[in-house]
Amino acid sequence: MAPRDDADFMRRALALARAAGVAGEVPVGAVLVSGDVIVAEGANNPIASHDPTGHAEIVALREAGRALGSYRLLDTVLYVTLEPCVMCASAIIHARVRRVVFGAFDPKAGAAGSLTNVFTLPGLNHRVDVFGGVLEQECGELLSQFFAARRSAAT
């Protein structure tokens, strides 16, 4: 079996995002990988969990910490369908994730270069390699369709 690549892991994150959308949550999914193995997964769930920190990235980081027995997620890669927000970017840094790969850019709240770039703040003692735009169109369309459906249902 050939090693999986960024697009393979992003497709899994997209599947999680779709499930979140069906559940009425903003459709964002995340997958945390160590080597070629999925360690943890997460999907947005702040509505169902009554938790404002219930973003896909945070859910995956929490699950990974439990699975690996440590809050330090060294040598891991986080795949997420939407550019992380400030809260998620900060958590990713504190978890010592090595790399973040995201799909769609978020001009309104993205903290990996769109609105701000938390990952490049001076003085941080950990640097994360960040790469955006993997399956960008597919990730963006999922979000656009979700919000279009919400707007049309509200009228």
Short mmCIF file of N, CA and C in Angstrom, two decimals:
data_model
loop_
_atom_site.label_atom_id
_atom_site.label_comp_id
_atom_site.label_asym_id
_atom_site.label_seq_id
_atom_site.Cartn_x
_atom_site.Cartn_y
_atom_site.Cartn_z
N MET A 1 0.84 -1.18 0.00
CA MET A 1 0.00 0.00 0.00
C MET A 1 0.89 1.25 0.00
N ALA A 2 0.61 2.17 -0.89
CA ALA A 2 1.40 3.39 -1.01
C ALA A 2 1.12 4.31 0.18
N PRO A 3 2.13 5.05 0.61
CA PRO A 3 1.90 6.02 1.68
C PRO A 3 0.83 7.03 1.27
N ARG A 4 0.03 7.44 2.24
CA ARG A 4 -1.01 8.42 1.96
C ARG A 4 -0.39 9.81 1.89
N ASP A 5 -1.09 10.71 1.18
CA ASP A 5 -0.59 12.07 1.04
C ASP A 5 -1.58 13.06 1.65
N ASP A 6 -1.25 14.35 1.54
CA ASP A 6 -2.09 15.39 2.14
C ASP A 6 -3.53 15.31 1.66
N ALA A 7 -3.74 15.07 0.39
CA ALA A 7 -5.10 15.02 -0.16
C ALA A 7 -5.89 13.86 0.43
N ASP A 8 -5.25 12.72 0.67
CA ASP A 8 -5.94 11.57 1.26
C ASP A 8 -6.47 11.91 2.65
N PHE A 9 -5.61 12.51 3.47
CA PHE A 9 -6.03 12.86 4.82
C PHE A 9 -7.07 13.98 4.81
N MET A 10 -6.95 14.91 3.85
CA MET A 10 -7.94 15.98 3.75
C MET A 10 -9.30 15.41 3.34
N ARG A 11 -9.31 14.39 2.52
CA ARG A 11 -10.59 13.76 2.15
C ARG A 11 -11.28 13.17 3.39
N ARG A 12 -10.52 12.61 4.29
CA ARG A 12 -11.11 12.09 5.54
C ARG A 12 -11.66 13.25 6.37
N ALA A 13 -10.91 14.34 6.44
CA ALA A 13 -11.39 15.52 7.17
C ALA A 13 -12.67 16.06 6.54
N LEU A 14 -12.74 16.01 5.22
CA LEU A 14 -13.97 16.45 4.52
C LEU A 14 -15.16 15.56 4.87
N ALA A 15 -14.94 14.27 4.99
CA ALA A 15 -16.03 13.36 5.39
C ALA A 15 -16.54 13.73 6.78
N LEU A 16 -15.64 14.05 7.69
CA LEU A 16 -16.04 14.47 9.03
C LEU A 16 -16.78 15.80 8.99
N ALA A 17 -16.33 16.70 8.12
CA ALA A 17 -17.00 17.99 7.97
C ALA A 17 -18.42 17.81 7.45
N ARG A 18 -18.57 16.94 6.47
CA ARG A 18 -19.92 16.68 5.93
C ARG A 18 -20.86 16.17 7.03
N ALA A 19 -20.36 15.26 7.85
CA ALA A 19 -21.18 14.73 8.94
C ALA A 19 -21.56 15.84 9.93
N ALA A 20 -20.64 16.74 10.21
CA ALA A 20 -20.95 17.87 11.09
C ALA A 20 -22.05 18.73 10.49
N GLY A 21 -21.97 18.99 9.18
CA GLY A 21 -22.99 19.77 8.50
C GLY A 21 -24.36 19.13 8.57
N VAL A 22 -24.41 17.83 8.38
CA VAL A 22 -25.68 17.09 8.48
C VAL A 22 -26.26 17.24 9.89
N ALA A 23 -25.39 17.30 10.88
CA ALA A 23 -25.83 17.45 12.27
C ALA A 23 -26.19 18.89 12.62
N GLY A 24 -26.08 19.81 11.66
CA GLY A 24 -26.43 21.19 11.90
C GLY A 24 -25.29 22.06 12.39
N GLU A 25 -24.09 21.51 12.45
CA GLU A 25 -22.91 22.26 12.86
C GLU A 25 -22.24 22.83 11.61
N VAL A 26 -21.46 23.89 11.77
CA VAL A 26 -20.67 24.41 10.65
C VAL A 26 -19.76 23.27 10.20
N PRO A 27 -19.77 22.94 8.91
CA PRO A 27 -19.06 21.75 8.43
C PRO A 27 -17.54 21.92 8.34
N VAL A 28 -16.89 21.62 9.46
CA VAL A 28 -15.43 21.63 9.52
C VAL A 28 -15.00 20.32 10.16
N GLY A 29 -14.01 19.68 9.54
CA GLY A 29 -13.48 18.43 10.06
C GLY A 29 -11.97 18.52 10.20
N ALA A 30 -11.42 17.70 11.11
CA ALA A 30 -9.98 17.69 11.35
C ALA A 30 -9.50 16.27 11.62
N VAL A 31 -8.29 15.98 11.17
CA VAL A 31 -7.66 14.68 11.36
C VAL A 31 -6.23 14.92 11.82
N LEU A 32 -5.82 14.28 12.91
CA LEU A 32 -4.45 14.39 13.38
C LEU A 32 -3.72 13.08 13.07
N VAL A 33 -2.56 13.22 12.45
CA VAL A 33 -1.82 12.06 11.93
C VAL A 33 -0.42 12.02 12.53
N SER A 34 0.02 10.83 12.85
CA SER A 34 1.39 10.59 13.25
C SER A 34 1.97 9.57 12.28
N GLY A 35 3.00 9.98 11.55
CA GLY A 35 3.51 9.11 10.48
C GLY A 35 2.46 9.00 9.40
N ASP A 36 1.96 7.81 9.21
CA ASP A 36 0.91 7.56 8.21
C ASP A 36 -0.37 7.05 8.88
N VAL A 37 -0.46 7.25 10.20
CA VAL A 37 -1.57 6.70 10.99
C VAL A 37 -2.42 7.83 11.55
N ILE A 38 -3.73 7.72 11.37
CA ILE A 38 -4.66 8.68 11.98
C ILE A 38 -4.74 8.37 13.47
N VAL A 39 -4.36 9.35 14.27
CA VAL A 39 -4.36 9.22 15.73
C VAL A 39 -5.68 9.69 16.32
N ALA A 40 -6.25 10.75 15.72
CA ALA A 40 -7.48 11.34 16.26
C ALA A 40 -8.22 12.09 15.17
N GLU A 41 -9.51 12.24 15.39
CA GLU A 41 -10.37 12.96 14.45
C GLU A 41 -11.29 13.88 15.24
N GLY A 42 -11.76 14.92 14.54
CA GLY A 42 -12.69 15.83 15.18
C GLY A 42 -13.56 16.50 14.14
N ALA A 43 -14.73 16.90 14.57
CA ALA A 43 -15.65 17.67 13.74
C ALA A 43 -16.25 18.75 14.61
N ASN A 44 -16.61 19.86 14.01
CA ASN A 44 -17.24 20.94 14.78
C ASN A 44 -18.43 20.40 15.55
N ASN A 45 -18.54 20.78 16.82
CA ASN A 45 -19.70 20.38 17.61
C ASN A 45 -20.05 21.37 18.73
N PRO A 46 -19.80 22.67 18.55
CA PRO A 46 -20.11 23.59 19.65
C PRO A 46 -21.60 23.65 19.99
N ILE A 47 -22.46 23.46 19.01
CA ILE A 47 -23.90 23.52 19.26
C ILE A 47 -24.34 22.31 20.10
N ALA A 48 -24.01 21.12 19.63
CA ALA A 48 -24.42 19.90 20.33
C ALA A 48 -23.76 19.77 21.70
N SER A 49 -22.50 20.20 21.81
CA SER A 49 -21.78 20.04 23.08
C SER A 49 -21.99 21.22 24.03
N HIS A 50 -22.65 22.27 23.55
CA HIS A 50 -22.83 23.49 24.36
C HIS A 50 -21.46 24.01 24.82
N ASP A 51 -20.50 23.95 23.90
CA ASP A 51 -19.12 24.30 24.24
C ASP A 51 -18.55 25.19 23.15
N PRO A 52 -18.28 26.46 23.45
CA PRO A 52 -17.75 27.36 22.43
C PRO A 52 -16.37 26.94 21.91
N THR A 53 -15.68 26.05 22.61
CA THR A 53 -14.39 25.58 22.13
C THR A 53 -14.52 24.30 21.30
N GLY A 54 -15.71 23.92 20.95
CA GLY A 54 -15.95 22.67 20.22
C GLY A 54 -15.62 22.75 18.74
N HIS A 55 -14.51 23.37 18.40
CA HIS A 55 -14.07 23.41 17.01
C HIS A 55 -13.41 22.08 16.66
N ALA A 56 -13.43 21.73 15.39
CA ALA A 56 -12.91 20.45 14.93
C ALA A 56 -11.47 20.23 15.39
N GLU A 57 -10.65 21.27 15.30
CA GLU A 57 -9.24 21.15 15.69
C GLU A 57 -9.10 20.82 17.17
N ILE A 58 -9.87 21.50 18.01
CA ILE A 58 -9.79 21.29 19.45
C ILE A 58 -10.27 19.89 19.80
N VAL A 59 -11.35 19.45 19.16
CA VAL A 59 -11.87 18.10 19.40
C VAL A 59 -10.79 17.06 19.05
N ALA A 60 -10.14 17.24 17.91
CA ALA A 60 -9.08 16.30 17.49
C ALA A 60 -7.88 16.37 18.43
N LEU A 61 -7.47 17.57 18.85
CA LEU A 61 -6.34 17.69 19.77
C LEU A 61 -6.63 17.01 21.10
N ARG A 62 -7.83 17.18 21.62
CA ARG A 62 -8.20 16.54 22.89
C ARG A 62 -8.17 15.03 22.76
N GLU A 63 -8.76 14.52 21.66
CA GLU A 63 -8.79 13.07 21.44
C GLU A 63 -7.36 12.54 21.30
N ALA A 64 -6.51 13.26 20.60
CA ALA A 64 -5.12 12.83 20.41
C ALA A 64 -4.36 12.81 21.73
N GLY A 65 -4.57 13.81 22.56
CA GLY A 65 -3.91 13.83 23.86
C GLY A 65 -4.26 12.61 24.68
N ARG A 66 -5.53 12.24 24.66
CA ARG A 66 -5.96 11.03 25.39
C ARG A 66 -5.35 9.77 24.76
N ALA A 67 -5.38 9.71 23.43
CA ALA A 67 -4.88 8.52 22.73
C ALA A 67 -3.37 8.34 22.93
N LEU A 68 -2.63 9.44 22.94
CA LEU A 68 -1.17 9.37 23.04
C LEU A 68 -0.67 9.51 24.48
N GLY A 69 -1.57 9.85 25.40
CA GLY A 69 -1.19 9.98 26.79
C GLY A 69 -0.31 11.19 27.07
N SER A 70 -0.46 12.24 26.27
CA SER A 70 0.35 13.44 26.46
C SER A 70 -0.34 14.63 25.80
N TYR A 71 -0.13 15.81 26.37
CA TYR A 71 -0.64 17.02 25.73
C TYR A 71 0.33 17.52 24.67
N ARG A 72 1.52 16.97 24.63
CA ARG A 72 2.52 17.32 23.63
C ARG A 72 2.36 16.36 22.46
N LEU A 73 1.92 16.89 21.34
CA LEU A 73 1.62 16.06 20.16
C LEU A 73 2.75 16.20 19.15
N LEU A 74 3.94 15.88 19.59
CA LEU A 74 5.15 16.04 18.80
C LEU A 74 5.11 15.20 17.52
N ASP A 75 5.69 15.73 16.47
CA ASP A 75 5.81 15.02 15.19
C ASP A 75 4.47 14.59 14.61
N THR A 76 3.43 15.40 14.84
CA THR A 76 2.12 15.11 14.25
C THR A 76 1.77 16.17 13.22
N VAL A 77 0.81 15.81 12.38
CA VAL A 77 0.30 16.72 11.35
C VAL A 77 -1.21 16.81 11.53
N LEU A 78 -1.72 18.02 11.54
CA LEU A 78 -3.16 18.24 11.66
C LEU A 78 -3.71 18.69 10.32
N TYR A 79 -4.68 17.96 9.82
CA TYR A 79 -5.39 18.31 8.58
C TYR A 79 -6.74 18.85 8.98
N VAL A 80 -7.09 20.03 8.46
CA VAL A 80 -8.37 20.65 8.80
C VAL A 80 -8.94 21.31 7.54
N THR A 81 -10.23 21.23 7.38
CA THR A 81 -10.87 21.70 6.15
C THR A 81 -10.95 23.21 6.05
N LEU A 82 -10.78 23.93 7.16
CA LEU A 82 -10.86 25.39 7.16
C LEU A 82 -9.67 25.95 7.94
N GLU A 83 -9.12 27.03 7.45
CA GLU A 83 -8.02 27.71 8.12
C GLU A 83 -8.35 27.91 9.60
N PRO A 84 -7.44 27.52 10.49
CA PRO A 84 -7.72 27.65 11.93
C PRO A 84 -7.95 29.10 12.36
N CYS A 85 -8.81 29.26 13.37
CA CYS A 85 -9.05 30.56 13.99
C CYS A 85 -7.95 30.82 15.02
N VAL A 86 -7.99 31.96 15.68
CA VAL A 86 -6.98 32.33 16.68
C VAL A 86 -6.94 31.31 17.82
N MET A 87 -8.10 30.90 18.32
CA MET A 87 -8.15 29.94 19.42
C MET A 87 -7.48 28.63 19.01
N CYS A 88 -7.85 28.13 17.85
CA CYS A 88 -7.32 26.83 17.40
C CYS A 88 -5.84 26.92 17.07
N ALA A 89 -5.43 28.01 16.44
CA ALA A 89 -4.01 28.18 16.12
C ALA A 89 -3.18 28.18 17.41
N SER A 90 -3.66 28.86 18.43
CA SER A 90 -2.94 28.90 19.70
C SER A 90 -2.86 27.51 20.33
N ALA A 91 -3.94 26.77 20.30
CA ALA A 91 -3.93 25.40 20.85
C ALA A 91 -2.98 24.50 20.07
N ILE A 92 -2.94 24.66 18.76
CA ILE A 92 -2.04 23.86 17.92
C ILE A 92 -0.59 24.14 18.30
N ILE A 93 -0.26 25.39 18.51
CA ILE A 93 1.10 25.76 18.91
C ILE A 93 1.43 25.15 20.27
N HIS A 94 0.54 25.30 21.24
CA HIS A 94 0.79 24.78 22.58
C HIS A 94 0.89 23.26 22.60
N ALA A 95 0.21 22.59 21.68
CA ALA A 95 0.27 21.12 21.60
C ALA A 95 1.54 20.65 20.91
N ARG A 96 2.29 21.57 20.33
CA ARG A 96 3.55 21.26 19.64
C ARG A 96 3.34 20.41 18.38
N VAL A 97 2.21 20.64 17.71
CA VAL A 97 1.97 19.98 16.42
C VAL A 97 3.06 20.46 15.46
N ARG A 98 3.58 19.55 14.66
CA ARG A 98 4.69 19.91 13.75
C ARG A 98 4.20 20.67 12.53
N ARG A 99 3.05 20.25 11.99
CA ARG A 99 2.59 20.80 10.71
C ARG A 99 1.07 20.88 10.70
N VAL A 100 0.54 21.93 10.07
CA VAL A 100 -0.90 22.07 9.85
C VAL A 100 -1.12 22.21 8.35
N VAL A 101 -2.07 21.43 7.85
CA VAL A 101 -2.48 21.51 6.45
C VAL A 101 -3.97 21.82 6.45
N PHE A 102 -4.35 22.92 5.80
CA PHE A 102 -5.78 23.25 5.77
C PHE A 102 -6.27 23.40 4.34
N GLY A 103 -7.59 23.33 4.20
CA GLY A 103 -8.22 23.41 2.88
C GLY A 103 -8.57 24.83 2.50
N ALA A 104 -9.72 25.30 2.96
CA ALA A 104 -10.22 26.62 2.58
C ALA A 104 -9.62 27.71 3.46
N PHE A 105 -9.35 28.85 2.84
CA PHE A 105 -8.91 30.03 3.58
C PHE A 105 -10.14 30.69 4.19
N ASP A 106 -9.95 31.37 5.33
CA ASP A 106 -11.05 32.03 6.04
C ASP A 106 -10.73 33.51 6.20
N PRO A 107 -11.17 34.34 5.24
CA PRO A 107 -10.82 35.77 5.29
C PRO A 107 -11.41 36.51 6.49
N LYS A 108 -12.45 35.96 7.12
CA LYS A 108 -13.08 36.64 8.25
C LYS A 108 -12.47 36.28 9.60
N ALA A 109 -11.92 35.07 9.73
CA ALA A 109 -11.42 34.65 11.04
C ALA A 109 -10.14 33.82 10.96
N GLY A 110 -9.57 33.67 9.80
CA GLY A 110 -8.39 32.82 9.63
C GLY A 110 -7.15 33.37 10.32
N ALA A 111 -6.50 32.52 11.12
CA ALA A 111 -5.33 32.94 11.88
C ALA A 111 -4.05 32.29 11.38
N ALA A 112 -4.05 31.88 10.10
CA ALA A 112 -2.84 31.32 9.47
C ALA A 112 -2.46 32.15 8.26
N GLY A 113 -2.82 33.43 8.28
CA GLY A 113 -2.43 34.34 7.22
C GLY A 113 -3.55 35.17 6.64
N SER A 114 -4.80 34.74 6.75
CA SER A 114 -5.89 35.50 6.13
C SER A 114 -6.22 36.77 6.90
N LEU A 115 -6.59 36.65 8.16
CA LEU A 115 -6.91 37.79 9.01
C LEU A 115 -5.67 38.22 9.79
N THR A 116 -5.00 37.24 10.33
CA THR A 116 -3.76 37.42 11.08
C THR A 116 -2.96 36.14 10.93
N ASN A 117 -1.75 36.10 11.47
CA ASN A 117 -0.99 34.86 11.44
C ASN A 117 -0.40 34.60 12.83
N VAL A 118 -1.14 33.87 13.62
CA VAL A 118 -0.71 33.52 14.98
C VAL A 118 0.57 32.69 14.94
N PHE A 119 0.72 31.88 13.90
CA PHE A 119 1.86 30.97 13.81
C PHE A 119 3.21 31.68 13.67
N THR A 120 3.18 32.95 13.28
CA THR A 120 4.43 33.70 13.11
C THR A 120 4.65 34.78 14.16
N LEU A 121 3.87 34.77 15.22
CA LEU A 121 4.04 35.77 16.27
C LEU A 121 5.44 35.65 16.86
N PRO A 122 6.10 36.79 17.06
CA PRO A 122 7.44 36.74 17.65
C PRO A 122 7.39 36.27 19.10
N GLY A 123 8.45 35.63 19.51
CA GLY A 123 8.55 35.20 20.91
C GLY A 123 8.01 33.82 21.21
N LEU A 124 7.31 33.21 20.26
CA LEU A 124 6.79 31.86 20.51
C LEU A 124 7.96 30.88 20.53
N ASN A 125 7.86 29.89 21.41
CA ASN A 125 8.95 28.93 21.52
C ASN A 125 8.73 27.67 20.67
N HIS A 126 7.70 27.67 19.85
CA HIS A 126 7.46 26.54 18.95
C HIS A 126 6.94 27.09 17.63
N ARG A 127 7.45 26.58 16.56
CA ARG A 127 7.02 26.98 15.22
C ARG A 127 6.32 25.81 14.55
N VAL A 128 5.23 26.12 13.89
CA VAL A 128 4.44 25.13 13.17
C VAL A 128 4.56 25.42 11.68
N ASP A 129 4.83 24.41 10.90
CA ASP A 129 4.83 24.53 9.44
C ASP A 129 3.37 24.53 8.99
N VAL A 130 2.95 25.56 8.29
CA VAL A 130 1.55 25.70 7.89
C VAL A 130 1.45 25.76 6.37
N PHE A 131 0.50 24.98 5.83
CA PHE A 131 0.30 24.95 4.38
C PHE A 131 -1.20 24.95 4.11
N GLY A 132 -1.69 25.91 3.33
CA GLY A 132 -3.11 26.00 3.03
C GLY A 132 -3.42 25.75 1.58
N GLY A 133 -4.67 25.44 1.31
CA GLY A 133 -5.16 25.30 -0.05
C GLY A 133 -5.28 23.87 -0.55
N VAL A 134 -5.12 22.87 0.31
CA VAL A 134 -5.26 21.47 -0.12
C VAL A 134 -6.75 21.16 -0.26
N LEU A 135 -7.15 20.77 -1.45
CA LEU A 135 -8.58 20.54 -1.78
C LEU A 135 -9.41 21.78 -1.43
N GLU A 136 -8.81 22.94 -1.67
CA GLU A 136 -9.43 24.21 -1.30
C GLU A 136 -10.83 24.39 -1.88
N GLN A 137 -11.00 24.08 -3.15
CA GLN A 137 -12.31 24.28 -3.78
C GLN A 137 -13.38 23.40 -3.13
N GLU A 138 -13.07 22.15 -2.91
CA GLU A 138 -14.03 21.23 -2.31
C GLU A 138 -14.37 21.66 -0.87
N CYS A 139 -13.36 22.05 -0.11
CA CYS A 139 -13.59 22.49 1.26
C CYS A 139 -14.42 23.78 1.29
N GLY A 140 -14.09 24.71 0.42
CA GLY A 140 -14.81 25.98 0.36
C GLY A 140 -16.24 25.82 -0.10
N GLU A 141 -16.46 24.95 -1.09
CA GLU A 141 -17.82 24.73 -1.58
C GLU A 141 -18.72 24.12 -0.51
N LEU A 142 -18.18 23.22 0.29
CA LEU A 142 -18.96 22.62 1.38
C LEU A 142 -19.46 23.70 2.34
N LEU A 143 -18.58 24.61 2.70
CA LEU A 143 -18.96 25.70 3.59
C LEU A 143 -19.95 26.65 2.92
N SER A 144 -19.69 27.02 1.67
CA SER A 144 -20.58 27.93 0.93
C SER A 144 -21.98 27.36 0.81
N GLN A 145 -22.08 26.08 0.49
CA GLN A 145 -23.39 25.43 0.35
C GLN A 145 -24.12 25.39 1.69
N PHE A 146 -23.40 25.12 2.77
CA PHE A 146 -24.00 25.07 4.09
C PHE A 146 -24.61 26.42 4.46
N PHE A 147 -23.83 27.49 4.28
CA PHE A 147 -24.33 28.81 4.66
C PHE A 147 -25.41 29.31 3.69
N ALA A 148 -25.34 28.96 2.42
CA ALA A 148 -26.40 29.32 1.48
C ALA A 148 -27.71 28.66 1.88
N ALA A 149 -27.65 27.40 2.28
CA ALA A 149 -28.86 26.68 2.72
C ALA A 149 -29.43 27.31 3.98
N ARG A 150 -28.58 27.74 4.89
CA ARG A 150 -29.04 28.40 6.12
C ARG A 150 -29.71 29.72 5.82
N ARG A 151 -29.11 30.48 4.89
CA ARG A 151 -29.71 31.78 4.53
C ARG A 151 -31.07 31.59 3.87
N SER A 152 -31.18 30.62 3.00
CA SER A 152 -32.45 30.42 2.30
C SER A 152 -33.53 29.86 3.26
N ALA A 153 -33.11 29.10 4.27
CA ALA A 153 -34.06 28.59 5.25
C ALA A 153 -34.55 29.68 6.17
N ALA A 154 -33.75 30.73 6.35
CA ALA A 154 -34.11 31.83 7.24
C ALA A 154 -35.08 32.81 6.60
N THR A 155 -35.23 32.74 5.27
CA THR A 155 -36.13 33.68 4.60
C THR A 155 -37.48 33.09 4.35
#
